[in-house]
JSON list of C-alpha atoms in Angstrom, two decimals:
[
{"chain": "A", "resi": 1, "resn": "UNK", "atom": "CA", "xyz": [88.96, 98.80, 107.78]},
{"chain": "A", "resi": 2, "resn": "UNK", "atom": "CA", "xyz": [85.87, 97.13, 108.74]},
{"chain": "A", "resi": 3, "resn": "UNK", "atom": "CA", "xyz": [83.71, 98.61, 111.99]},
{"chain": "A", "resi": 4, "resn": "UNK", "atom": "CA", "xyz": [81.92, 95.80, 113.96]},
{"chain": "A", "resi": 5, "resn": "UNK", "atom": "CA", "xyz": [79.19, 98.33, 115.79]},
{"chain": "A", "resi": 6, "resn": "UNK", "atom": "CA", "xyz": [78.82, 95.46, 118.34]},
{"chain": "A", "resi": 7, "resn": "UNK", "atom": "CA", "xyz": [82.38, 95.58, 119.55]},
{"chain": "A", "resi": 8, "resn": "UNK", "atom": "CA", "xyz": [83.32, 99.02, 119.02]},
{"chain": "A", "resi": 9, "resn": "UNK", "atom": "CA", "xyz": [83.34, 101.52, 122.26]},
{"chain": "A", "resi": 10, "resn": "UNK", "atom": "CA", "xyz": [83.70, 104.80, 122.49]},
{"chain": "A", "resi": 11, "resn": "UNK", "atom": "CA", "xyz": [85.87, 106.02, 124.95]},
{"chain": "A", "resi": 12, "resn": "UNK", "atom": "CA", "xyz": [84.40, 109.84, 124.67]},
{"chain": "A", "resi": 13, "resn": "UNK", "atom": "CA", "xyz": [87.78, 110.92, 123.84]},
{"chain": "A", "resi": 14, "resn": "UNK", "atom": "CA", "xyz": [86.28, 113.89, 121.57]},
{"chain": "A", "resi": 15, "resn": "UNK", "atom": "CA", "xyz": [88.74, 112.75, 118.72]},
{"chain": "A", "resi": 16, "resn": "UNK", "atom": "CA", "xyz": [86.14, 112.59, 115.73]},
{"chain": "A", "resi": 17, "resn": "UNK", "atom": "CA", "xyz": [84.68, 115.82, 116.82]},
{"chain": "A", "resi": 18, "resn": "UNK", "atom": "CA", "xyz": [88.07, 117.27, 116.28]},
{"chain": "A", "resi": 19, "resn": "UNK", "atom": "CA", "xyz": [89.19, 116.05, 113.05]},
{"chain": "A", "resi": 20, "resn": "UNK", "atom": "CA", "xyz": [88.85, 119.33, 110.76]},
{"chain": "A", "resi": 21, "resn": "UNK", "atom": "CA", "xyz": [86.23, 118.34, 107.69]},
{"chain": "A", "resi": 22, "resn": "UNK", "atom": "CA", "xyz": [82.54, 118.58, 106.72]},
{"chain": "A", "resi": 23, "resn": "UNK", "atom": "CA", "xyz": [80.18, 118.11, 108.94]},
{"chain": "A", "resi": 24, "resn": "UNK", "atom": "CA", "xyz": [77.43, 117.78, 106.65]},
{"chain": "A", "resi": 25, "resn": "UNK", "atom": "CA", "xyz": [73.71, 118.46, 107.07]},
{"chain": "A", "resi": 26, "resn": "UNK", "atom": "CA", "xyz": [70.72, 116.44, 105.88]},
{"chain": "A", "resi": 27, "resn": "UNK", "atom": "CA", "xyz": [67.42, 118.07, 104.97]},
{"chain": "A", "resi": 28, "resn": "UNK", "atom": "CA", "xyz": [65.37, 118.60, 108.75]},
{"chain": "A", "resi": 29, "resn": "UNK", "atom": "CA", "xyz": [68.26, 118.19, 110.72]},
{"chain": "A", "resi": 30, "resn": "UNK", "atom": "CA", "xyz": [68.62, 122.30, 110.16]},
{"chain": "A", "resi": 31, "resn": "UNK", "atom": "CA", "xyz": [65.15, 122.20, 111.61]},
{"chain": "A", "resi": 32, "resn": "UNK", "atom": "CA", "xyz": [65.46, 120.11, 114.37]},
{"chain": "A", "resi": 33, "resn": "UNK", "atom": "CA", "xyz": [68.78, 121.87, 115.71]},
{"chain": "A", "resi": 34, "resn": "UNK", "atom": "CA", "xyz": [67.22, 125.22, 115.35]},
{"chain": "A", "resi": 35, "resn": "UNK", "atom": "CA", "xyz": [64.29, 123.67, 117.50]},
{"chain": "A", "resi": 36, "resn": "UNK", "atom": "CA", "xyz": [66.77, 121.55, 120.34]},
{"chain": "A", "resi": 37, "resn": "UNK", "atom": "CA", "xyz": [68.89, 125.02, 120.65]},
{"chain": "A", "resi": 38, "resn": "UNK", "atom": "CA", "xyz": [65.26, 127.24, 120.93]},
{"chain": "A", "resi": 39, "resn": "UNK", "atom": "CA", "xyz": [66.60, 129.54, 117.37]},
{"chain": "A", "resi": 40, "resn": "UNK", "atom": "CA", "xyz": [64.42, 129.87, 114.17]},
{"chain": "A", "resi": 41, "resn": "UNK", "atom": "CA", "xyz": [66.18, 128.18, 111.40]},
{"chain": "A", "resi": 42, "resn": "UNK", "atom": "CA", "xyz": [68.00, 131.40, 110.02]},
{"chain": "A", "resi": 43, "resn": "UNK", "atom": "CA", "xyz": [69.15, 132.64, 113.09]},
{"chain": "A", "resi": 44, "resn": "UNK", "atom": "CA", "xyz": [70.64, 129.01, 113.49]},
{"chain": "A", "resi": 45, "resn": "UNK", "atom": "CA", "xyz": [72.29, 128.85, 109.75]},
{"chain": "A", "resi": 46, "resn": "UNK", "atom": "CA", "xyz": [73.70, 131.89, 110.27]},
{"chain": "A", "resi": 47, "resn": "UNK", "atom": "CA", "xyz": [75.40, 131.27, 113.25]},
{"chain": "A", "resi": 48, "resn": "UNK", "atom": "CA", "xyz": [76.26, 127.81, 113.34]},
{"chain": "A", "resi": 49, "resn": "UNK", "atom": "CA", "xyz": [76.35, 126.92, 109.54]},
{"chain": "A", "resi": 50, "resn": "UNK", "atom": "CA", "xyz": [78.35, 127.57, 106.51]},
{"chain": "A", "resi": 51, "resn": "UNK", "atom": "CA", "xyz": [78.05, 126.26, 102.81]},
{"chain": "A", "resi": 52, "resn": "UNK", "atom": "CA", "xyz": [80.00, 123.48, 101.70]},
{"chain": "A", "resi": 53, "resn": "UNK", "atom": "CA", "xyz": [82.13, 123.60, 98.50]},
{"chain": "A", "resi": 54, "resn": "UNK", "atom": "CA", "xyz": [79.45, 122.55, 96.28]},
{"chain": "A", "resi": 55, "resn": "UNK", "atom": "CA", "xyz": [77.20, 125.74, 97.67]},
{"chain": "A", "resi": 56, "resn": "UNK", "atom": "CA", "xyz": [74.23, 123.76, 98.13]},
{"chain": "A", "resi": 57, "resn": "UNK", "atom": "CA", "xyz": [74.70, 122.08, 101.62]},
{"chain": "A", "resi": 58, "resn": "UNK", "atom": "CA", "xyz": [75.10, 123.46, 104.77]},
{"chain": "A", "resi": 59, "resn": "UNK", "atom": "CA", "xyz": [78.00, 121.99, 107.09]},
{"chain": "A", "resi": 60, "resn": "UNK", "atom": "CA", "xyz": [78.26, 123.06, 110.85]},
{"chain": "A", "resi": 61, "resn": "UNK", "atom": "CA", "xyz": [81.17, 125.09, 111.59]},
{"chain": "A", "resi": 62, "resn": "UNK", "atom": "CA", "xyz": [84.15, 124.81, 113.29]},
{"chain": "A", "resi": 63, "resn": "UNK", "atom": "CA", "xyz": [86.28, 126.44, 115.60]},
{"chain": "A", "resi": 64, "resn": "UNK", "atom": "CA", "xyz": [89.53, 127.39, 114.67]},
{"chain": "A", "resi": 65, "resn": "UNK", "atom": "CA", "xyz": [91.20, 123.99, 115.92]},
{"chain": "A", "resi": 66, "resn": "UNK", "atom": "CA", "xyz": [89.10, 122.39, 113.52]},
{"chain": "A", "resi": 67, "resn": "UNK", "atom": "CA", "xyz": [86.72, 121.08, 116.29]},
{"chain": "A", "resi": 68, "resn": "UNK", "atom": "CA", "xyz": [82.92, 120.71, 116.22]},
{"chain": "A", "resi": 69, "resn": "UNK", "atom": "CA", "xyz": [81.70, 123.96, 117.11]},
{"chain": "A", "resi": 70, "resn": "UNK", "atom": "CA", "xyz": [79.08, 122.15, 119.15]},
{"chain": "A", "resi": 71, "resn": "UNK", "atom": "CA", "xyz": [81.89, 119.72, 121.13]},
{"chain": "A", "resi": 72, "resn": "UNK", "atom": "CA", "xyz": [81.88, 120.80, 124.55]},
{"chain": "A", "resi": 73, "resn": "UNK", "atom": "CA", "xyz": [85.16, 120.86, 126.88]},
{"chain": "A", "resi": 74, "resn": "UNK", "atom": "CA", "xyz": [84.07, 117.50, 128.64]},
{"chain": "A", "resi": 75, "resn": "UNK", "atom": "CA", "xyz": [84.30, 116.27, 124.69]},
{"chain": "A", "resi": 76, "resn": "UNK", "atom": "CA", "xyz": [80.25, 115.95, 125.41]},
{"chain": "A", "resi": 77, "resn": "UNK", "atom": "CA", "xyz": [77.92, 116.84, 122.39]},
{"chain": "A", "resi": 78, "resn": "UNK", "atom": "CA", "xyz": [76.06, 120.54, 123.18]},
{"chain": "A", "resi": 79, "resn": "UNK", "atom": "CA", "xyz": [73.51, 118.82, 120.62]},
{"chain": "A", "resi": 80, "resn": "UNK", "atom": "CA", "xyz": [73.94, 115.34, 121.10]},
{"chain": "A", "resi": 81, "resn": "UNK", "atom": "CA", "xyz": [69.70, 114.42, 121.23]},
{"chain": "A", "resi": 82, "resn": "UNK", "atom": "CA", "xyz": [69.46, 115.83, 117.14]},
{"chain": "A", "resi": 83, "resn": "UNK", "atom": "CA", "xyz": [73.82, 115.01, 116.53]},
{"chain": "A", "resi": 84, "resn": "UNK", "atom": "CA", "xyz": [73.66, 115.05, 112.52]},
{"chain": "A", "resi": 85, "resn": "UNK", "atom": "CA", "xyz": [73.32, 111.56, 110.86]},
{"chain": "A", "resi": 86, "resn": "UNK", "atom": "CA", "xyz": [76.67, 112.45, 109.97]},
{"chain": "A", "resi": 87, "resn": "UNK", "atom": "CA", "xyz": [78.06, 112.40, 113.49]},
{"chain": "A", "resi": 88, "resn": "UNK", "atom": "CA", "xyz": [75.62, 109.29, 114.40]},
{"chain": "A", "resi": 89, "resn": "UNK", "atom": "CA", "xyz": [76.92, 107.09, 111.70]},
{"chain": "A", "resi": 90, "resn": "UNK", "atom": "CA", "xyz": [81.00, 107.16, 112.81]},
{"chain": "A", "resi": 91, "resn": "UNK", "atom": "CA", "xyz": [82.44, 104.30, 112.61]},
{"chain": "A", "resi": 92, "resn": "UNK", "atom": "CA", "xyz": [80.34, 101.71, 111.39]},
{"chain": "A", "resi": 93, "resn": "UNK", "atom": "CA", "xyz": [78.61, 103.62, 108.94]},
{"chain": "A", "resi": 94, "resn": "UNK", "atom": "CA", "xyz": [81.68, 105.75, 107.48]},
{"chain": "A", "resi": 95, "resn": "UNK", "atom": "CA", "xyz": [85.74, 107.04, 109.17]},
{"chain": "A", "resi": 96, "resn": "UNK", "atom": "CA", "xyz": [88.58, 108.46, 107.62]},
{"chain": "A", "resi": 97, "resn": "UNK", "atom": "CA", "xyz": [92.07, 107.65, 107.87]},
{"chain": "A", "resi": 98, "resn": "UNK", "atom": "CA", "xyz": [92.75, 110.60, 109.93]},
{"chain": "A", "resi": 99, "resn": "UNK", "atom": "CA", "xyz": [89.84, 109.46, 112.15]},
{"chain": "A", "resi": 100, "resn": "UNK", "atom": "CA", "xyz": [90.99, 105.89, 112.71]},
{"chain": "A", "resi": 101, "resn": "UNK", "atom": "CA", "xyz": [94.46, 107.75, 113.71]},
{"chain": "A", "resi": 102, "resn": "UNK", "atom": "CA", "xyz": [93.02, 109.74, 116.54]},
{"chain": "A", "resi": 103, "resn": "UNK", "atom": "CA", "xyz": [90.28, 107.56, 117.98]},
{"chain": "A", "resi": 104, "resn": "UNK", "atom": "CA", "xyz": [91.37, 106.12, 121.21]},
{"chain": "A", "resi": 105, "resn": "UNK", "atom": "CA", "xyz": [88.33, 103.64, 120.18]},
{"chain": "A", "resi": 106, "resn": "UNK", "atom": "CA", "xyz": [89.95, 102.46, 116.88]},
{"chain": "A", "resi": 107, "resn": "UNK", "atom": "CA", "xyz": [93.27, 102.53, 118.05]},
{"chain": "A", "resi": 108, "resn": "UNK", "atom": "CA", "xyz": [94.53, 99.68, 120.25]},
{"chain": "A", "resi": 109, "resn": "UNK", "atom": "CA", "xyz": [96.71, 101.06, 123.38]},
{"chain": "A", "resi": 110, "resn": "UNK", "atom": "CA", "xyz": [95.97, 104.46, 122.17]},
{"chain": "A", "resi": 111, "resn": "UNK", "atom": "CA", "xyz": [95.05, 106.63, 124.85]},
{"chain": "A", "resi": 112, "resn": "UNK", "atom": "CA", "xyz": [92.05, 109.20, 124.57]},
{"chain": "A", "resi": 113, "resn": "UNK", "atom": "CA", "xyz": [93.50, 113.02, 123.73]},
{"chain": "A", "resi": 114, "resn": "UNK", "atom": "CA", "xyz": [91.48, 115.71, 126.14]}
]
């Protein structure tokens, strides 16, 4: 499936921050969360972080429903000035199956899940 960034809209459903997965981090975006959320970088690893399965990177971690721990109850992003590249680049740039199920913006006549 094929993204056209021009036509796609977000309806802020919170859907992609839910999907349980990786949300992988990219070298200084460690930094510049620690810096947006006013932690040094360990505190922030250690609290926010975990290491993915090849024990080199660093995903953020989720709550126990599999959403962004960062996804706030308005489906707003707690970090959304420094959001991951990750985060930044869904749809055009990369989705899932289970994603393009549960967006309300991928999804004709699907309505957004709060």
């Amino acid at each position: 499936m094929l993204i056209d960034p021009a036509t796609f809209r977000c309806r802020q459903c919170g859907a992609c921050c839910r999907v349980p997965g990786y949300v992988a981090l990219e070298s200084r975006e460690t930094e510049a969360i620690a810096d947006f959320l006013g932690l040094d970088v360990y505190a922030f690893t250690e609290a926010y972080t975990h290491l993915t399965w090849n024990r080199r990177d660093l995903s953020l971690i989720e709550r126990e429903d599999g959403g962004c721990i960062f996804l706030e109850p308005d489906n707003s992003c707690r970090i959304q000035p420094v959001k991951p590249k990750q985060c930044r680049g869904f749809p055009s740039l990369w989705h899932t199956p289970a994603l393009v199920k549960t967006c309300a913006g991928l999804s004709p006549g699907r309505r957004p899940e709060i």
